C-alpha cells in the first residue's frame, strides 16, 4: 500500500488565515498549483498581509523540484514579510 509522504511538522505558515504547511503543500500537489495566487484561491494562504508568500513560493519551487534561488526568493518576497518568525521558518525549510 502506498502512503502519502508524511510531513513531520505541521506549522502554521499563513498566520493571517491560520493555514498549515500540510494544507498548503497538499493544495500545491493535488491542484498542480504553480503560483501564489492559485494557492490563495485554493486554501486562503497568502490572502492577507502577504508575509507568507516567500514560504508559499518556496513550497511551489520544492514541489516542482526547481533549483532554489534564495537570492531570488528574498529579492521578490522579503520586503513583504511583516509577521514575526516567517524568515526564520523560511531558512529552516530550505534544508
Ligand atoms: S501570513 Fe499569510 S497572508 Fe499574512
XYZ file of C-alpha atoms and ligand atoms in Angstrom:
99
model
C 0.000 0.000 0.000
C 1.374 3.428 -0.955
C 1.006 6.031 1.738
C 1.286 9.758 1.024
C 4.549 11.378 2.132
C 4.407 12.423 5.756
C 5.034 15.985 6.810
C 6.873 15.803 10.101
C 5.933 19.252 11.302
C 2.733 21.000 10.537
C 3.499 24.615 11.299
C 1.029 27.358 10.720
C 2.553 29.056 7.702
C -0.071 31.658 6.922
C -0.716 33.378 10.207
C -3.443 35.630 8.778
C -5.651 32.699 7.765
C -4.213 30.021 10.094
C -3.245 27.720 7.211
C -0.777 24.918 7.916
C 2.154 23.663 5.896
C 0.410 20.385 5.069
C -2.678 22.187 3.770
C -0.536 24.378 1.512
C 1.665 21.523 0.272
C -1.377 19.327 -0.368
C -3.100 22.135 -2.280
C 0.011 22.611 -4.428
C 0.325 18.880 -5.101
C -3.299 17.982 -5.704
C -4.191 21.144 -7.616
C -0.896 21.235 -9.515
C -0.694 24.864 -8.473
C 2.243 26.836 -9.768
C 1.686 30.361 -8.486
C 0.867 32.045 -5.206
C -2.486 33.377 -6.431
C -3.706 29.860 -7.194
C -2.628 28.687 -3.751
C -4.547 31.574 -2.166
C -7.635 30.663 -4.179
C -7.363 27.024 -3.149
C -6.748 27.382 0.593
C -6.668 31.105 1.501
C -2.954 31.045 2.405
C -1.290 34.257 1.338
C -4.519 36.223 1.086
C -3.813 38.602 3.955
C -0.652 40.565 4.667
C 1.454 38.613 2.104
C 4.175 37.831 4.667
C 3.962 34.113 3.922
C 4.412 34.494 0.156
C 8.106 33.693 0.456
C 7.248 30.327 2.045
C 4.444 29.548 -0.395
C 6.784 30.220 -3.328
C 9.440 28.028 -1.698
C 6.915 25.170 -1.355
C 5.889 25.574 -5.013
C 9.530 25.524 -6.119
C 10.274 22.482 -3.927
C 7.241 20.656 -5.314
C 8.394 21.373 -8.849
C 11.895 20.259 -7.867
C 13.286 23.542 -9.153
C 16.726 24.648 -8.067
C 16.014 27.033 -5.200
C 17.379 30.544 -5.645
C 17.471 32.036 -2.165
C 18.559 35.389 -3.571
C 15.578 35.498 -5.937
C 13.079 34.470 -3.266
C 14.431 37.038 -0.825
C 14.529 39.730 -3.533
C 10.953 39.032 -4.634
C 9.284 38.470 -1.270
C 11.313 39.512 1.791
C 10.072 43.096 1.726
C 6.504 41.812 2.245
C 7.361 39.962 5.458
C 5.736 41.666 8.406
C 4.911 38.690 10.638
C 7.423 37.505 13.190
C 9.180 34.218 12.542
C 8.446 33.922 8.808
C 12.045 34.406 7.667
C 13.335 32.025 10.360
C 10.889 29.393 9.087
C 11.891 30.108 5.514
C 15.559 29.413 6.226
C 14.657 26.239 8.181
C 12.554 24.906 5.276
C 15.445 25.365 2.857
C 17.247 22.372 4.329
S 0.788 35.432 6.966
Fe -0.091 34.683 5.141
S -1.143 36.398 4.345
Fe -0.397 37.117 6.286
